Tab-separated table of C-alpha atoms in Angstrom:
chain	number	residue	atom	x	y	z
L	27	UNK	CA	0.000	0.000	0.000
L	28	UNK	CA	1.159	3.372	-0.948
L	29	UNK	CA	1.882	6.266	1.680
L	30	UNK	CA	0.647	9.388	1.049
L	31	UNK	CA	0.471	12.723	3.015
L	32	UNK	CA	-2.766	14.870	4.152
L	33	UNK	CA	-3.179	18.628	3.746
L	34	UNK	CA	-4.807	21.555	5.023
L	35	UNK	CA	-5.343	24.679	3.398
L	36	UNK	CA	-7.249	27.556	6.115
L	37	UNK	CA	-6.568	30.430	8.112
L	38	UNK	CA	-3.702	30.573	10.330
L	39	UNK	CA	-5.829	29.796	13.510
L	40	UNK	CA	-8.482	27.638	12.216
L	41	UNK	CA	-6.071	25.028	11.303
L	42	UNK	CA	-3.465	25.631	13.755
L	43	UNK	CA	-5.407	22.466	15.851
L	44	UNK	CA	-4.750	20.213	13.075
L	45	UNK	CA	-1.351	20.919	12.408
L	46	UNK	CA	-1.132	18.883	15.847
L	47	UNK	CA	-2.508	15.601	13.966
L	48	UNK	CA	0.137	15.789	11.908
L	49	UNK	CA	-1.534	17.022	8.933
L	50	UNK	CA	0.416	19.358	6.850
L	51	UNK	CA	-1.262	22.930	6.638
L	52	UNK	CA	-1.201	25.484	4.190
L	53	UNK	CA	-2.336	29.353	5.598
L	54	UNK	CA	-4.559	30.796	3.503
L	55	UNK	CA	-6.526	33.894	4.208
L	56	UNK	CA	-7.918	34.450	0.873
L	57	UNK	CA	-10.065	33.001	-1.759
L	58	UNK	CA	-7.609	33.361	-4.259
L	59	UNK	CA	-4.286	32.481	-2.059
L	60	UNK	CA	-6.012	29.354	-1.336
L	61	UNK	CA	-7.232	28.345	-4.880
L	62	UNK	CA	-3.078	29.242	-5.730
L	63	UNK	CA	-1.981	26.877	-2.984
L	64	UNK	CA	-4.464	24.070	-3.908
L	65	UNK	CA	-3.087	24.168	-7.582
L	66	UNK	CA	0.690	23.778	-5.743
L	67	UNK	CA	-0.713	20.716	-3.885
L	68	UNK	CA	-1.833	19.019	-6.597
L	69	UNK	CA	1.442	19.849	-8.693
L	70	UNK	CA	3.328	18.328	-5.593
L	71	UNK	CA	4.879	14.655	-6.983
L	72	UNK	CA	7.089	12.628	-4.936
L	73	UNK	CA	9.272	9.383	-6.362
L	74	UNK	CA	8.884	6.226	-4.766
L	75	UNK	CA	10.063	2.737	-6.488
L	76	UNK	CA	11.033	4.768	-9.660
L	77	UNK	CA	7.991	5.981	-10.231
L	78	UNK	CA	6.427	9.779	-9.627
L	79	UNK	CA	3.114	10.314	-8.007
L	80	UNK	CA	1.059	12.913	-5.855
L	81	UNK	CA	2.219	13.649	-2.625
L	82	UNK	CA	-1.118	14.339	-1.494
L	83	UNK	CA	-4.362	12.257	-1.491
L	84	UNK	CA	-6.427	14.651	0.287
L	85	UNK	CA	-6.426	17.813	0.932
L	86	UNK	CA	-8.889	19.553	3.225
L	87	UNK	CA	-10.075	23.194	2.656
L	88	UNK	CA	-12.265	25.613	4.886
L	89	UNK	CA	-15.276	26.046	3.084
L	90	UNK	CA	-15.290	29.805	2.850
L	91	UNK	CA	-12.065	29.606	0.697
L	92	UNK	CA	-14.155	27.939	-1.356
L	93	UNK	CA	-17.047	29.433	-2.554
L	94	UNK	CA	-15.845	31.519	-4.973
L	95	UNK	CA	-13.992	28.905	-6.868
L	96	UNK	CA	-15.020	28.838	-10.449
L	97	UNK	CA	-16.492	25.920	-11.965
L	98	UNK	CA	-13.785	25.870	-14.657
L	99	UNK	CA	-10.946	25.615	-11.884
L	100	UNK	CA	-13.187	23.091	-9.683
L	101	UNK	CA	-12.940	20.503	-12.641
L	102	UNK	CA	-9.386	21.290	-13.295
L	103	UNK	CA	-8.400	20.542	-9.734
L	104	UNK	CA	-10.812	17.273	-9.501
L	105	UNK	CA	-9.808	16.180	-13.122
L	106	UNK	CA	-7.316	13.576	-11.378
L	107	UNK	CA	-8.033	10.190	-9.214
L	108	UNK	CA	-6.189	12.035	-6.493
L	109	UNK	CA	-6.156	14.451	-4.511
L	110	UNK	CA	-9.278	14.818	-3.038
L	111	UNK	CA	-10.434	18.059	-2.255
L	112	UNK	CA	-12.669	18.319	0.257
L	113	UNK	CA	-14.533	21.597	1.696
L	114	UNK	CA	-14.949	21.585	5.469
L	115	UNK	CA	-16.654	24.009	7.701
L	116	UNK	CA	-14.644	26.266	9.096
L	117	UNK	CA	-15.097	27.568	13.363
L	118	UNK	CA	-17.990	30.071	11.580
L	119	UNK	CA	-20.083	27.087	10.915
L	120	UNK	CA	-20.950	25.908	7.876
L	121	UNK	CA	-22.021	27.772	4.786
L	122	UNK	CA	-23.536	24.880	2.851
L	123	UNK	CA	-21.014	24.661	0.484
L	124	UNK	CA	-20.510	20.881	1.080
L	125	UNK	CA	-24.418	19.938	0.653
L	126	UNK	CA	-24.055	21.979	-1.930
L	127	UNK	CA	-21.292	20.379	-3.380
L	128	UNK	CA	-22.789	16.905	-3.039
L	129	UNK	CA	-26.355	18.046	-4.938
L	130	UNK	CA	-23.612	19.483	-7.906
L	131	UNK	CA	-22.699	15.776	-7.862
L	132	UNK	CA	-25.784	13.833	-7.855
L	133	UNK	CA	-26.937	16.611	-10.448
L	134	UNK	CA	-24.320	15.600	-13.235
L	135	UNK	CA	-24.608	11.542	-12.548
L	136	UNK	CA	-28.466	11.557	-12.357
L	137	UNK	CA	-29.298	14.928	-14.322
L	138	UNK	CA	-31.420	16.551	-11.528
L	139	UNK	CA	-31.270	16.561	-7.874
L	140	UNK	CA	-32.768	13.553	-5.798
L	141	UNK	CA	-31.429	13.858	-2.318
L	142	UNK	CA	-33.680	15.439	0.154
I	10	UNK	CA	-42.824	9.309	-48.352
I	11	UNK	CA	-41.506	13.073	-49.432
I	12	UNK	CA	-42.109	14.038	-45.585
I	13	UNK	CA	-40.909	10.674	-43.962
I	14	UNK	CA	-37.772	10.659	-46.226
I	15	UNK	CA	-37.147	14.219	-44.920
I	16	UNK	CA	-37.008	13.022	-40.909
I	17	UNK	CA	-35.074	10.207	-41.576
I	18	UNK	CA	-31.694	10.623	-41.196
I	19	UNK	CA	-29.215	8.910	-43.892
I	20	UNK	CA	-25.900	8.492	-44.044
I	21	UNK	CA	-23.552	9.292	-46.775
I	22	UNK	CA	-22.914	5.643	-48.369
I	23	UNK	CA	-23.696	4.636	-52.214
I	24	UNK	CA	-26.890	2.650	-52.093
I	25	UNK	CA	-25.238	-0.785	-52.758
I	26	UNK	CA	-25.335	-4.288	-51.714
I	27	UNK	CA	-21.789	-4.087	-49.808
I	28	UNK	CA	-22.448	-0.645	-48.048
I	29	UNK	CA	-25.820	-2.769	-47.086
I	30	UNK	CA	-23.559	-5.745	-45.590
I	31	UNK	CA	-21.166	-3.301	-43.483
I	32	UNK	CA	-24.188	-1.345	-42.230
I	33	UNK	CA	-26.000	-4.351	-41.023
I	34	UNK	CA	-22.736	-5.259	-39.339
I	35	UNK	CA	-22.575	-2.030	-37.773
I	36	UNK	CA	-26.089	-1.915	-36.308
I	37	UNK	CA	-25.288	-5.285	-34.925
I	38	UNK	CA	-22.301	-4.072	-33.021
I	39	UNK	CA	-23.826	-0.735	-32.180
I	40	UNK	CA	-26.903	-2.855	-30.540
I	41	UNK	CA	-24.762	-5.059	-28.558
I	42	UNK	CA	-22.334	-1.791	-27.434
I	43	UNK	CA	-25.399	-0.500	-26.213
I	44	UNK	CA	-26.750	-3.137	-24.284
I	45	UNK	CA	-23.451	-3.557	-22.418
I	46	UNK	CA	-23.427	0.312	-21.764
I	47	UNK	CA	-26.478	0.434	-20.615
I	48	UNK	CA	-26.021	-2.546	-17.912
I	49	UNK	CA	-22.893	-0.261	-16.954
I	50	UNK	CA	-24.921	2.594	-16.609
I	51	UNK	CA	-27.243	0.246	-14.455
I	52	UNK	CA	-24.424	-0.382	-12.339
I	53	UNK	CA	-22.831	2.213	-11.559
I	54	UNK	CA	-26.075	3.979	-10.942
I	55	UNK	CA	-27.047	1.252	-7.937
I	56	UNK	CA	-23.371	1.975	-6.731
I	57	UNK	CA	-23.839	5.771	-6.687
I	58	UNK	CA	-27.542	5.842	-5.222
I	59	UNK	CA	-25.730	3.930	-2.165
I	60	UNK	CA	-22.376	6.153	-2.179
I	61	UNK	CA	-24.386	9.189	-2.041
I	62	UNK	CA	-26.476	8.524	0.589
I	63	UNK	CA	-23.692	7.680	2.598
I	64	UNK	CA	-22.013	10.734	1.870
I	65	UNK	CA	-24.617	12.696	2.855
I	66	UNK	CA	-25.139	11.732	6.209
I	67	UNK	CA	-21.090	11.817	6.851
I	68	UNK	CA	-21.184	14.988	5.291
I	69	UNK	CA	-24.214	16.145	8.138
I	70	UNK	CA	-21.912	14.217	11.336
I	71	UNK	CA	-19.016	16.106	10.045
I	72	UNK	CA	-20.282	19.932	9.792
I	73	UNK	CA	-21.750	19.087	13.172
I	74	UNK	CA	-18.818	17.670	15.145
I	75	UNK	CA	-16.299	19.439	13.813
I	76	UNK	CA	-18.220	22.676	14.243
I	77	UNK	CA	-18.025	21.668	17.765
I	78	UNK	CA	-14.303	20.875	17.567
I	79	UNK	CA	-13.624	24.300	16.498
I	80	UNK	CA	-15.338	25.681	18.922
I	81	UNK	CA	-13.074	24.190	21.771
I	82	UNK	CA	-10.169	24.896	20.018
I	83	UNK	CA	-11.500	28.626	19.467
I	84	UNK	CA	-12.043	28.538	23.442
I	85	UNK	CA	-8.767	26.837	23.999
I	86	UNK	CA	-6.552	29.165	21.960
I	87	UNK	CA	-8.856	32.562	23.468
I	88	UNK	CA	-7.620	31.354	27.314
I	89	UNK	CA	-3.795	31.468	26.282
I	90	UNK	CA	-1.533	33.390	24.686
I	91	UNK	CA	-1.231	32.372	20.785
I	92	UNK	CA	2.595	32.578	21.189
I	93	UNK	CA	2.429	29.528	24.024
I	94	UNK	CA	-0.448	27.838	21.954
I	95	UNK	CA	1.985	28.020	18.797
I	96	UNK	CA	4.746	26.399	20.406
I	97	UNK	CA	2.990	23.959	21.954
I	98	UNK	CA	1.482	22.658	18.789
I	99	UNK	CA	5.132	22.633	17.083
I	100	UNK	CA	6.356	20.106	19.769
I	101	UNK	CA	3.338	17.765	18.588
I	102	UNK	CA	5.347	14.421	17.267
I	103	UNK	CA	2.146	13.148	15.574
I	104	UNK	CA	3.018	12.098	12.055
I	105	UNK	CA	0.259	10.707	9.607
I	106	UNK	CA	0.300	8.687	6.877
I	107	UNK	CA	-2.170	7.405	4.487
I	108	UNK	CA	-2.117	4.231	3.133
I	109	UNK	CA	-4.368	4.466	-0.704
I	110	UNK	CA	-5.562	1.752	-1.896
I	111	UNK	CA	-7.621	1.910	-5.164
I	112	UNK	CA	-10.475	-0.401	-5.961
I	113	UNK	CA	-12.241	-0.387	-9.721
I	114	UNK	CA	-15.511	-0.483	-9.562
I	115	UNK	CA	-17.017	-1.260	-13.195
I	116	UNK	CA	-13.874	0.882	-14.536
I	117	UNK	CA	-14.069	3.764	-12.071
I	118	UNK	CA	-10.885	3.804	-9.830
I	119	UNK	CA	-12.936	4.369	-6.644
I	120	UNK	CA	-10.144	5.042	-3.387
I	121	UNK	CA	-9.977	3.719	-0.079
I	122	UNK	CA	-8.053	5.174	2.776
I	123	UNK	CA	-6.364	4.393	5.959
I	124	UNK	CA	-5.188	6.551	8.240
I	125	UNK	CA	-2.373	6.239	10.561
I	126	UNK	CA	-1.465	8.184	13.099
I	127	UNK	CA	1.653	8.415	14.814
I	128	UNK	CA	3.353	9.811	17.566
I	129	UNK	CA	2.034	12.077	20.421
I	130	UNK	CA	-0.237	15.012	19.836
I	131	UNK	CA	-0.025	15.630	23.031
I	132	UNK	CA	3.576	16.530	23.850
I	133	UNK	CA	3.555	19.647	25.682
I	134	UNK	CA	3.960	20.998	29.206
I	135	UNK	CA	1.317	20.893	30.950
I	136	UNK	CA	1.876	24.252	32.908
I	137	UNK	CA	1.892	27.077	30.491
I	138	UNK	CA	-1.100	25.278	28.730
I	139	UNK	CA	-5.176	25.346	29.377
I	140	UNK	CA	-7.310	22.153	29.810
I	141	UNK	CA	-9.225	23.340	27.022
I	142	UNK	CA	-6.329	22.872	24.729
I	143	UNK	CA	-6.138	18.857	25.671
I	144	UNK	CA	-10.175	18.850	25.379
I	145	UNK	CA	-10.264	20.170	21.773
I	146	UNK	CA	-7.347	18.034	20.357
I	147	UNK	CA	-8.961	15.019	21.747
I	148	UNK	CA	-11.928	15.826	20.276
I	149	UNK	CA	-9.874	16.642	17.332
I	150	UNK	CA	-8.341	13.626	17.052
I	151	UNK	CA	-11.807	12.080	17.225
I	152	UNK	CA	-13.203	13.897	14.237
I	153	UNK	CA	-10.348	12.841	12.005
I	154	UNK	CA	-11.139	9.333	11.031
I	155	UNK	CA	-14.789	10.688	10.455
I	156	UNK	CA	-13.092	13.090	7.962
I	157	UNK	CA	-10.884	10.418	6.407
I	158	UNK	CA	-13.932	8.492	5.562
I	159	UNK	CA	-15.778	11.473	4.540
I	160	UNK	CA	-12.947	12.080	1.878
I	161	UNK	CA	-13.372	8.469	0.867
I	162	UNK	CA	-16.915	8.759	0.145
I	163	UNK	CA	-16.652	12.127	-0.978
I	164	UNK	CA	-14.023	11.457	-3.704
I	165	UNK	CA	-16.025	8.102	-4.589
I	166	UNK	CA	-19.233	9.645	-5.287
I	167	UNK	CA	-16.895	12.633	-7.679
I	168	UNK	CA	-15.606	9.790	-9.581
I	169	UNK	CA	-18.857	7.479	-10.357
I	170	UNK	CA	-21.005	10.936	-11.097
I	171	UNK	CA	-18.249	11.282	-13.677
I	172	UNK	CA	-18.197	7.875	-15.167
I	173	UNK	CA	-22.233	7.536	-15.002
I	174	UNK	CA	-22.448	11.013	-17.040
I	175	UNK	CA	-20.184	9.639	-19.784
I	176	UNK	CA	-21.976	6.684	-19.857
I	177	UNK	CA	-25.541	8.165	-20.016
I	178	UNK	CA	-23.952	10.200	-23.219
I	179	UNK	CA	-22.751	7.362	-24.935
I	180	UNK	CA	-25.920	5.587	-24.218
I	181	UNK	CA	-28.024	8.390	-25.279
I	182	UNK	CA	-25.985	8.726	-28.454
I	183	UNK	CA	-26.249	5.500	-29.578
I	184	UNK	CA	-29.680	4.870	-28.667
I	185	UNK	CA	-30.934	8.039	-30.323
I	186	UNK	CA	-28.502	9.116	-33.204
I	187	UNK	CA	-26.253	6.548	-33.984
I	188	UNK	CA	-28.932	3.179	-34.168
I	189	UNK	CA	-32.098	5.518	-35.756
I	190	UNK	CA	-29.229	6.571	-37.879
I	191	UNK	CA	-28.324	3.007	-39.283
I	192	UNK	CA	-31.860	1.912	-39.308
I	193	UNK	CA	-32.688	4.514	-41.730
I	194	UNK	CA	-30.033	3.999	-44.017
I	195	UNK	CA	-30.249	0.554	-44.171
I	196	UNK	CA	-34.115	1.261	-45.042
I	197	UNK	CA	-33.248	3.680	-47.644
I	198	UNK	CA	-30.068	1.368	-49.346
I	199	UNK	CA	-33.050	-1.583	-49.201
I	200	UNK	CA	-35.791	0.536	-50.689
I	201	UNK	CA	-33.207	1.292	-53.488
I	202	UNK	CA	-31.588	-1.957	-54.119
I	203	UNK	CA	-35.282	-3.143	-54.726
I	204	UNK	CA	-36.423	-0.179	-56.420
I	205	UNK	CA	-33.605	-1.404	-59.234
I	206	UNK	CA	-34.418	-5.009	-59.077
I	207	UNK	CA	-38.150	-3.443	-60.192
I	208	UNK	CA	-36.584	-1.329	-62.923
I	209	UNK	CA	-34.226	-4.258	-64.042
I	210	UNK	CA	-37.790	-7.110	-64.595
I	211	UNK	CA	-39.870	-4.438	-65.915
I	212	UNK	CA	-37.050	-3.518	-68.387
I	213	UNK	CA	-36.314	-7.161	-69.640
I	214	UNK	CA	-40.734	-7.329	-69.901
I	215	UNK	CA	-40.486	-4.388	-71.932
I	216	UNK	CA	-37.030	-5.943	-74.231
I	217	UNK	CA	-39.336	-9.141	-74.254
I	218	UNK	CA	-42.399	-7.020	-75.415
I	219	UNK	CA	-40.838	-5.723	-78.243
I	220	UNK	CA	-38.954	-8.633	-79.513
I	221	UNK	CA	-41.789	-10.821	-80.004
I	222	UNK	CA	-43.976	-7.617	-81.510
I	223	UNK	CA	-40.921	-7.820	-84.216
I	224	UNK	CA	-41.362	-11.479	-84.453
């Protein structure tokens, strides 16, 4: 089984609490830093037995850094089997992003929205 | 037949017996792609109706816990200073690691992860620190397989939604353009192969005719 790392991209003291877990975080106080450093983790390869792969299989991001992220960019960073993004709700609660997310998703495989 | 010949669709072939024989091949093959595409779509879609409600209610556990986990951290870090806080954190040894292992599920490359954790979080003193601080990385640490398997599901459900809507277009284009498509042209090639086997009897009647009006 391959080893891979886990990433955080948030504000400084949002994700100050997982940097304690061991997860590698990324400070990012706006939108468009954070869309900037999610492109960098995706770029990030590592070698292992002579072959080059992502460093990263998932990488957590607050949910407000998220919502402005354009549809166009969303499918650039998901185009790959990994990393996973994934939006989380940041100490302000959450925004809705992730349902949101999720009804995107069952929109394109089923063509309308059946959860609920 | 001028208005039927106008909605059918024909492709560019010359009306002849061998452009007949392909076509009929074709339709064949087209008819048995879309059969098989259509049991994938079948598939995939039973896999996805159960990955999505899964993700759903992880997604619901995980806005409200970790909202909650925030909070005592928020509490934690507001009772000391953030300088102490900081270097507390930096003396955590914790190291994960995540072992990926993908599975294919009816050609999807669907993930599965498993976390390990390693080392101490908590490796600080305990006098320039608050209780709060142990609380909400306990309750941190809690959270984080939740979130692990959240990604899982997450990043599942991303990649079948992206299989099933290729599929549903291929199936869709075969089943209404490509099929309709053959059908019509085979009609047409048919309806013209016969229409000069007609013109071929009727001319030999007419040859006939006039031979034995000579005679």
């Amino acid at each position: 089984m391959q080893q891979y790392k886990i990433a955080i991209v948030g504000s400084r003291e949002t994700i100050l609490g997982f940097k304690a877990l061991g997860v590698e975080p990324v400070y990012a106080n706006e939108p468009k830093e954070a869309l900037e450093s999610m492109f960098a983790l995706k770029g990030e390869r590592i070698e292992s037995g002579g072959e080059s792969r992502n460093k990263y299989a998932i990488v957590f991001v607050m949910e407000d850094l998220m919502t402005y992220i354009t549809p166009d960019d969303y499918k650039k960073l998901t185009s790959d089997p990994l990393p996973a993004f994934i939006p989380l709700p940041s100490h302000l609660g959450s925004t809705g992003y992730g349902l949101k997310k999720l009804k995107g998703i069952v929109e394109r495989a089923v063509g309308m929205d059946i959860l609920n | 037949m001028e208005l039927q010949l106008e909605i059918m669709a024909i492709m560019n072939v010359n009306a002849t017996r061998m452009a007949l024989l392909t076509l009929k091949k074709k339709i064949k093959s087209a008819e048995r792609g879309h059969k098989l595409l259509k049991d994938k779509q079948d598939g995939l879609m039973q896999k996805f109706m159960g990955v999505i409600h899964e993700a759903k209610t992880a997604r619901e556990e995980v806005e409200e816990k970790l909202g909650a986990s925030f909070k005592n951290f928020i509490r934690a870090s507001s009772l000391m200073e953030s300088g102490f806080l900081e270097s507390a954190l930096l003396y955590s040894t914790a190291e994960t690691n995540l072992g990926v292992e993908t599975k294919n599920v009816m050609s999807v490359r669907i993930p599965t992860f498993d976390l390990k954790v390693e080392g101490e979080v908590v490796n600080y003193s305990m006098v320039q620190t608050s209780g709060e601080l142990d609380i909400s990385l306990q309750s941190f640490l809690d959270v984080f397989p939740l979130l692990i398997k959240l990604a899982e599901i997450e990043k599942s459900a991303e990649a079948l939604a992206e299989e099933l809507e290729k599929t549903r277009r291929r199936v869709n284009a075969l089943e209404y353009r490509m099929i309709p498509d053959l059908k019509d042209t085979i009609k047409f090639i048919q309806m013209k192969l016969d229409e000069m086997e007609r013109g071929a009897i009727i001319n030999t009647m007419v040859v006939k005719a006039k031979i034995e009006a000579a005679a």
